[in-house]
Amino acid sequence: PEHPASYVPIAHKGEEELDQLDLKVVLAEIKPILEDPTIKKIGQNLKYEMIIFSRAGIAIDDKKHDSMLLAYCLDPGRNAYNLDALAREELGHKNISYKEVTGTGKKAITFAEVPIDTATAYAAEDADISLRLYQKLLPQFVDEQLIQLYEKIELPLISVLANMESSGVLLDRHALETFS
C-alpha cells in the first residue's frame, strides 16, 4: 500500500553502527525475495539497483516495473525522468532531495554519514513515490502497442544494459580504427 515504507541501515558510520544489521545477513535475507519471480518489484531506475545487487550476487528477476521507464514510454519528450521531477509533475509532491540530506560543497557528507532517522525518511519516501508513480502511470498504458513496447522491449532491455554496464563490452580497437 501507499505510504508505509522501511529502511534497513547497513553501512552508516559513527555511533549508529551499533544499531545496524550485518550486510551479509541482510543480503542473505533479501536475496530470495529479489530473485523470487512470484513477487513483483517496483522501483525507479531499476537498472542502477540491478547493477548494485549483481555485485552482491543477487539477480533481480524479470517480474519488475520501473516508474522511470513507464514515464519515458508514455512521454519520451519529457525534460527529466528523475524521481524528484516525476514526483513533482505527476503527483504534485516535492521530494526530500539528496542535497538536503547530504549537504553541498565543503559541508557535504556521504550517505553513510547521514543520521539513520534522516536516511530513513529519504529512502522510505523514494520507495513510496516509486510505488505511487507506478500506480498512476501504468493505467495510462491503454494502447496495446505501447504496452508491448514497455513489456517486450524496454523492460527486458534493463537487464541487458545493466549487464553491459557491469561487465563492459569487448571492442576490436583495430577494426574501430579502420572504420574511423
PDB file of C-alpha atoms in Angstrom:
ATOM      1  CA  PRO A   1       0.000   0.000   0.000  1.00  0.00           C
ATOM      2  CA  GLU A   2       0.980   3.644  -0.369  1.00  0.00           C
ATOM      3  CA  HIS A   3       2.895   5.472   2.366  1.00  0.00           C
ATOM      4  CA  PRO A   4       4.310   2.830   4.730  1.00  0.00           C
ATOM      5  CA  ALA A   5       7.909   2.064   3.835  1.00  0.00           C
ATOM      6  CA  SER A   6      11.001   0.814   5.604  1.00  0.00           C
ATOM      7  CA  TYR A   7      14.719   1.411   5.500  1.00  0.00           C
ATOM      8  CA  VAL A   8      17.326  -1.125   6.551  1.00  0.00           C
ATOM      9  CA  PRO A   9      20.534   0.649   7.606  1.00  0.00           C
ATOM     10  CA  ILE A  10      23.638  -1.393   6.867  1.00  0.00           C
ATOM     11  CA  ALA A  11      26.533   0.931   6.157  1.00  0.00           C
ATOM     12  CA  HIS A  12      26.178   4.015   8.317  1.00  0.00           C
ATOM     13  CA  LYS A  13      29.258   5.252  10.128  1.00  0.00           C
ATOM     14  CA  GLY A  14      29.716   6.553  13.640  1.00  0.00           C
ATOM     15  CA  GLU A  15      27.758   5.763  16.765  1.00  0.00           C
ATOM     16  CA  GLU A  16      24.859   4.445  14.699  1.00  0.00           C
ATOM     17  CA  GLU A  17      26.970   1.484  13.556  1.00  0.00           C
ATOM     18  CA  LEU A  18      25.763  -0.349  16.648  1.00  0.00           C
ATOM     19  CA  ASP A  19      22.118  -0.084  15.527  1.00  0.00           C
ATOM     20  CA  GLN A  20      22.648  -1.814  12.192  1.00  0.00           C
ATOM     21  CA  LEU A  21      22.293  -5.286  10.819  1.00  0.00           C
ATOM     22  CA  ASP A  22      25.221  -7.093   9.263  1.00  0.00           C
ATOM     23  CA  LEU A  23      25.424  -6.645   5.474  1.00  0.00           C
ATOM     24  CA  LYS A  24      25.860 -10.384   4.846  1.00  0.00           C
ATOM     25  CA  VAL A  25      22.781 -11.172   6.937  1.00  0.00           C
ATOM     26  CA  VAL A  26      20.665  -8.580   5.115  1.00  0.00           C
ATOM     27  CA  LEU A  27      21.791  -9.776   1.679  1.00  0.00           C
ATOM     28  CA  ALA A  28      21.057 -13.390   2.603  1.00  0.00           C
ATOM     29  CA  GLU A  29      17.541 -12.418   3.699  1.00  0.00           C
ATOM     30  CA  ILE A  30      16.646 -10.237   0.709  1.00  0.00           C
ATOM     31  CA  LYS A  31      18.194 -12.445  -1.988  1.00  0.00           C
ATOM     32  CA  PRO A  32      15.283 -14.955  -2.059  1.00  0.00           C
ATOM     33  CA  ILE A  33      12.790 -12.076  -2.213  1.00  0.00           C
ATOM     34  CA  LEU A  34      14.514 -10.196  -5.023  1.00  0.00           C
ATOM     35  CA  GLU A  35      15.065 -13.385  -7.025  1.00  0.00           C
ATOM     36  CA  ASP A  36      11.539 -14.762  -6.489  1.00  0.00           C
ATOM     37  CA  PRO A  37       9.552 -14.453  -9.740  1.00  0.00           C
ATOM     38  CA  THR A  38       6.232 -14.542  -7.852  1.00  0.00           C
ATOM     39  CA  ILE A  39       6.986 -11.282  -6.033  1.00  0.00           C
ATOM     40  CA  LYS A  40       6.555  -8.080  -8.031  1.00  0.00           C
ATOM     41  CA  LYS A  41       9.335  -5.499  -7.672  1.00  0.00           C
ATOM     42  CA  ILE A  42       8.688  -1.808  -8.358  1.00  0.00           C
ATOM     43  CA  GLY A  43      11.340   0.879  -8.377  1.00  0.00           C
ATOM     44  CA  GLN A  44      12.774   3.939 -10.043  1.00  0.00           C
ATOM     45  CA  ASN A  45      15.786   3.457 -12.329  1.00  0.00           C
ATOM     46  CA  LEU A  46      15.984  -0.268 -11.610  1.00  0.00           C
ATOM     47  CA  LYS A  47      18.986  -0.676 -13.886  1.00  0.00           C
ATOM     48  CA  TYR A  48      21.091   1.018 -11.210  1.00  0.00           C
ATOM     49  CA  GLU A  49      19.684  -1.240  -8.484  1.00  0.00           C
ATOM     50  CA  MET A  50      20.319  -4.309 -10.628  1.00  0.00           C
ATOM     51  CA  ILE A  51      23.971  -3.322 -11.055  1.00  0.00           C
ATOM     52  CA  ILE A  52      24.434  -2.775  -7.311  1.00  0.00           C
ATOM     53  CA  PHE A  53      22.721  -6.043  -6.357  1.00  0.00           C
ATOM     54  CA  SER A  54      24.604  -8.019  -9.020  1.00  0.00           C
ATOM     55  CA  ARG A  55      27.838  -7.065  -7.256  1.00  0.00           C
ATOM     56  CA  ALA A  56      26.446  -8.896  -4.228  1.00  0.00           C
ATOM     57  CA  GLY A  57      25.471 -11.945  -6.263  1.00  0.00           C
ATOM     58  CA  ILE A  58      21.761 -11.073  -6.427  1.00  0.00           C
ATOM     59  CA  ALA A  59      19.878 -11.084  -9.732  1.00  0.00           C
ATOM     60  CA  ILE A  60      16.589  -9.214  -9.635  1.00  0.00           C
ATOM     61  CA  ASP A  61      14.130 -11.421 -11.515  1.00  0.00           C
ATOM     62  CA  ASP A  62      12.080 -10.361 -14.504  1.00  0.00           C
ATOM     63  CA  LYS A  63       8.911  -9.565 -12.528  1.00  0.00           C
ATOM     64  CA  LYS A  64       9.783  -5.907 -12.149  1.00  0.00           C
ATOM     65  CA  HIS A  65       8.443  -2.489 -13.059  1.00  0.00           C
ATOM     66  CA  ASP A  66      10.324   0.771 -13.359  1.00  0.00           C
ATOM     67  CA  SER A  67       8.472   4.067 -12.854  1.00  0.00           C
ATOM     68  CA  MET A  68      11.175   5.955 -14.761  1.00  0.00           C
ATOM     69  CA  LEU A  69      10.745   3.652 -17.749  1.00  0.00           C
ATOM     70  CA  LEU A  70       6.953   3.928 -17.570  1.00  0.00           C
ATOM     71  CA  ALA A  71       7.243   7.723 -17.714  1.00  0.00           C
ATOM     72  CA  TYR A  72       9.675   7.520 -20.622  1.00  0.00           C
ATOM     73  CA  CYS A  73       7.398   5.226 -22.652  1.00  0.00           C
ATOM     74  CA  LEU A  74       4.395   7.466 -22.026  1.00  0.00           C
ATOM     75  CA  ASP A  75       6.228  10.696 -22.841  1.00  0.00           C
ATOM     76  CA  PRO A  76       9.669  10.336 -24.445  1.00  0.00           C
ATOM     77  CA  GLY A  77       9.887  14.122 -24.836  1.00  0.00           C
ATOM     78  CA  ARG A  78       9.999  14.968 -21.121  1.00  0.00           C
ATOM     79  CA  ASN A  79      12.830  17.131 -19.863  1.00  0.00           C
ATOM     80  CA  ALA A  80      13.632  14.865 -16.910  1.00  0.00           C
ATOM     81  CA  TYR A  81      12.773  11.383 -15.678  1.00  0.00           C
ATOM     82  CA  ASN A  82      14.407  11.516 -12.249  1.00  0.00           C
ATOM     83  CA  LEU A  83      12.259  10.744  -9.234  1.00  0.00           C
ATOM     84  CA  ASP A  84      12.104  14.337  -7.992  1.00  0.00           C
ATOM     85  CA  ALA A  85      10.869  15.652 -11.357  1.00  0.00           C
ATOM     86  CA  LEU A  86       8.327  12.846 -11.815  1.00  0.00           C
ATOM     87  CA  ALA A  87       7.009  13.253  -8.260  1.00  0.00           C
ATOM     88  CA  ARG A  88       6.555  16.981  -8.808  1.00  0.00           C
ATOM     89  CA  GLU A  89       4.975  16.673 -12.276  1.00  0.00           C
ATOM     90  CA  GLU A  90       2.841  13.563 -11.786  1.00  0.00           C
ATOM     91  CA  LEU A  91       1.957  13.653  -8.086  1.00  0.00           C
ATOM     92  CA  GLY A  92       2.333  17.329  -7.167  1.00  0.00           C
ATOM     93  CA  HIS A  93       4.793  16.242  -4.471  1.00  0.00           C
ATOM     94  CA  LYS A  94       8.169  17.753  -3.562  1.00  0.00           C
ATOM     95  CA  ASN A  95      10.595  15.012  -2.539  1.00  0.00           C
ATOM     96  CA  ILE A  96      13.292  15.353   0.068  1.00  0.00           C
ATOM     97  CA  SER A  97      16.322  15.993  -2.138  1.00  0.00           C
ATOM     98  CA  TYR A  98      19.618  14.145  -1.836  1.00  0.00           C
ATOM     99  CA  LYS A  99      21.345  17.506  -1.309  1.00  0.00           C
ATOM    100  CA  GLU A 100      19.008  18.275   1.594  1.00  0.00           C
ATOM    101  CA  VAL A 101      20.134  15.038   3.218  1.00  0.00           C
ATOM    102  CA  THR A 102      23.859  15.115   2.436  1.00  0.00           C
ATOM    103  CA  GLY A 103      24.530  18.833   2.062  1.00  0.00           C
ATOM    104  CA  THR A 104      26.632  20.545  -0.578  1.00  0.00           C
ATOM    105  CA  GLY A 105      30.122  21.904  -1.040  1.00  0.00           C
ATOM    106  CA  LYS A 106      32.633  21.605   1.787  1.00  0.00           C
ATOM    107  CA  LYS A 107      29.894  20.662   4.245  1.00  0.00           C
ATOM    108  CA  ALA A 108      28.704  17.717   2.135  1.00  0.00           C
ATOM    109  CA  ILE A 109      28.765  14.291   3.738  1.00  0.00           C
ATOM    110  CA  THR A 110      28.403  10.800   2.328  1.00  0.00           C
ATOM    111  CA  PHE A 111      25.115   8.939   2.716  1.00  0.00           C
ATOM    112  CA  ALA A 112      26.876   6.629   5.193  1.00  0.00           C
ATOM    113  CA  GLU A 113      27.316   9.652   7.467  1.00  0.00           C
ATOM    114  CA  VAL A 114      23.655  10.702   7.325  1.00  0.00           C
ATOM    115  CA  PRO A 115      21.818  10.008  10.614  1.00  0.00           C
ATOM    116  CA  ILE A 116      19.645   6.909  10.321  1.00  0.00           C
ATOM    117  CA  ASP A 117      16.371   8.751  11.007  1.00  0.00           C
ATOM    118  CA  THR A 118      17.105  11.225   8.199  1.00  0.00           C
ATOM    119  CA  ALA A 119      18.211   8.436   5.854  1.00  0.00           C
ATOM    120  CA  THR A 120      15.026   6.523   6.669  1.00  0.00           C
ATOM    121  CA  ALA A 121      12.772   9.462   5.758  1.00  0.00           C
ATOM    122  CA  TYR A 122      14.651   9.976   2.481  1.00  0.00           C
ATOM    123  CA  ALA A 123      14.819   6.310   1.428  1.00  0.00           C
ATOM    124  CA  ALA A 124      11.273   5.453   2.517  1.00  0.00           C
ATOM    125  CA  GLU A 125       9.932   8.409   0.555  1.00  0.00           C
ATOM    126  CA  ASP A 126      11.790   7.205  -2.550  1.00  0.00           C
ATOM    127  CA  ALA A 127      10.192   3.775  -2.237  1.00  0.00           C
ATOM    128  CA  ASP A 128       6.729   5.215  -1.656  1.00  0.00           C
ATOM    129  CA  ILE A 129       6.945   7.695  -4.537  1.00  0.00           C
ATOM    130  CA  SER A 130       8.166   4.960  -6.906  1.00  0.00           C
ATOM    131  CA  LEU A 131       5.108   2.863  -5.997  1.00  0.00           C
ATOM    132  CA  ARG A 132       2.732   5.805  -6.333  1.00  0.00           C
ATOM    133  CA  LEU A 133       4.170   6.699  -9.747  1.00  0.00           C
ATOM    134  CA  TYR A 134       3.779   3.086 -10.887  1.00  0.00           C
ATOM    135  CA  GLN A 135       0.159   3.070  -9.698  1.00  0.00           C
ATOM    136  CA  LYS A 136      -0.569   6.312 -11.553  1.00  0.00           C
ATOM    137  CA  LEU A 137       1.362   5.695 -14.779  1.00  0.00           C
ATOM    138  CA  LEU A 138       0.655   2.034 -15.528  1.00  0.00           C
ATOM    139  CA  PRO A 139      -3.121   2.535 -16.061  1.00  0.00           C
ATOM    140  CA  GLN A 140      -2.270   5.123 -18.731  1.00  0.00           C
ATOM    141  CA  PHE A 141      -0.922   2.309 -20.923  1.00  0.00           C
ATOM    142  CA  VAL A 142      -4.155   1.751 -22.845  1.00  0.00           C
ATOM    143  CA  ASP A 143      -2.581   1.480 -26.310  1.00  0.00           C
ATOM    144  CA  GLU A 144      -1.630  -2.173 -26.951  1.00  0.00           C
ATOM    145  CA  GLN A 145       1.443  -1.135 -28.955  1.00  0.00           C
ATOM    146  CA  LEU A 146       2.669   0.955 -26.040  1.00  0.00           C
ATOM    147  CA  ILE A 147       2.134  -1.960 -23.646  1.00  0.00           C
ATOM    148  CA  GLN A 148       4.112  -4.223 -25.993  1.00  0.00           C
ATOM    149  CA  LEU A 149       6.916  -1.632 -26.236  1.00  0.00           C
ATOM    150  CA  TYR A 150       7.166  -1.433 -22.449  1.00  0.00           C
ATOM    151  CA  GLU A 151       6.793  -5.159 -21.644  1.00  0.00           C
ATOM    152  CA  LYS A 152       8.586  -6.783 -24.585  1.00  0.00           C
ATOM    153  CA  ILE A 153      11.353  -4.285 -25.396  1.00  0.00           C
ATOM    154  CA  GLU A 154      12.041  -1.688 -22.712  1.00  0.00           C
ATOM    155  CA  LEU A 155      11.723  -3.849 -19.556  1.00  0.00           C
ATOM    156  CA  PRO A 156      13.898  -6.712 -20.872  1.00  0.00           C
ATOM    157  CA  LEU A 157      16.433  -4.155 -22.090  1.00  0.00           C
ATOM    158  CA  ILE A 158      17.056  -3.064 -18.477  1.00  0.00           C
ATOM    159  CA  SER A 159      18.766  -6.397 -17.752  1.00  0.00           C
ATOM    160  CA  VAL A 160      20.817  -6.243 -20.944  1.00  0.00           C
ATOM    161  CA  LEU A 161      22.021  -2.695 -20.255  1.00  0.00           C
ATOM    162  CA  ALA A 162      22.752  -3.444 -16.596  1.00  0.00           C
ATOM    163  CA  ASN A 163      24.821  -6.454 -17.639  1.00  0.00           C
ATOM    164  CA  MET A 164      26.682  -4.412 -20.243  1.00  0.00           C
ATOM    165  CA  GLU A 165      27.446  -1.669 -17.708  1.00  0.00           C
ATOM    166  CA  SER A 166      28.614  -4.217 -15.134  1.00  0.00           C
ATOM    167  CA  SER A 167      30.655  -6.393 -17.480  1.00  0.00           C
ATOM    168  CA  GLY A 168      31.680  -3.951 -20.152  1.00  0.00           C
ATOM    169  CA  VAL A 169      31.881  -4.821 -23.820  1.00  0.00           C
ATOM    170  CA  LEU A 170      34.717  -6.223 -25.870  1.00  0.00           C
ATOM    171  CA  LEU A 171      35.940  -3.899 -28.607  1.00  0.00           C
ATOM    172  CA  ASP A 172      38.214  -4.580 -31.526  1.00  0.00           C
ATOM    173  CA  ARG A 173      40.378  -1.460 -31.475  1.00  0.00           C
ATOM    174  CA  HIS A 174      41.934  -2.226 -34.838  1.00  0.00           C
ATOM    175  CA  ALA A 175      38.548  -2.619 -36.500  1.00  0.00           C
ATOM    176  CA  LEU A 176      37.316   0.631 -34.930  1.00  0.00           C
ATOM    177  CA  GLU A 177      40.434   2.496 -36.097  1.00  0.00           C
ATOM    178  CA  THR A 178      39.958   1.120 -39.608  1.00  0.00           C
ATOM    179  CA  PHE A 179      36.277   2.032 -39.560  1.00  0.00           C
ATOM    180  CA  SER A 180      37.134   5.520 -38.309  1.00  0.00           C
TER     181      SER A 180
END
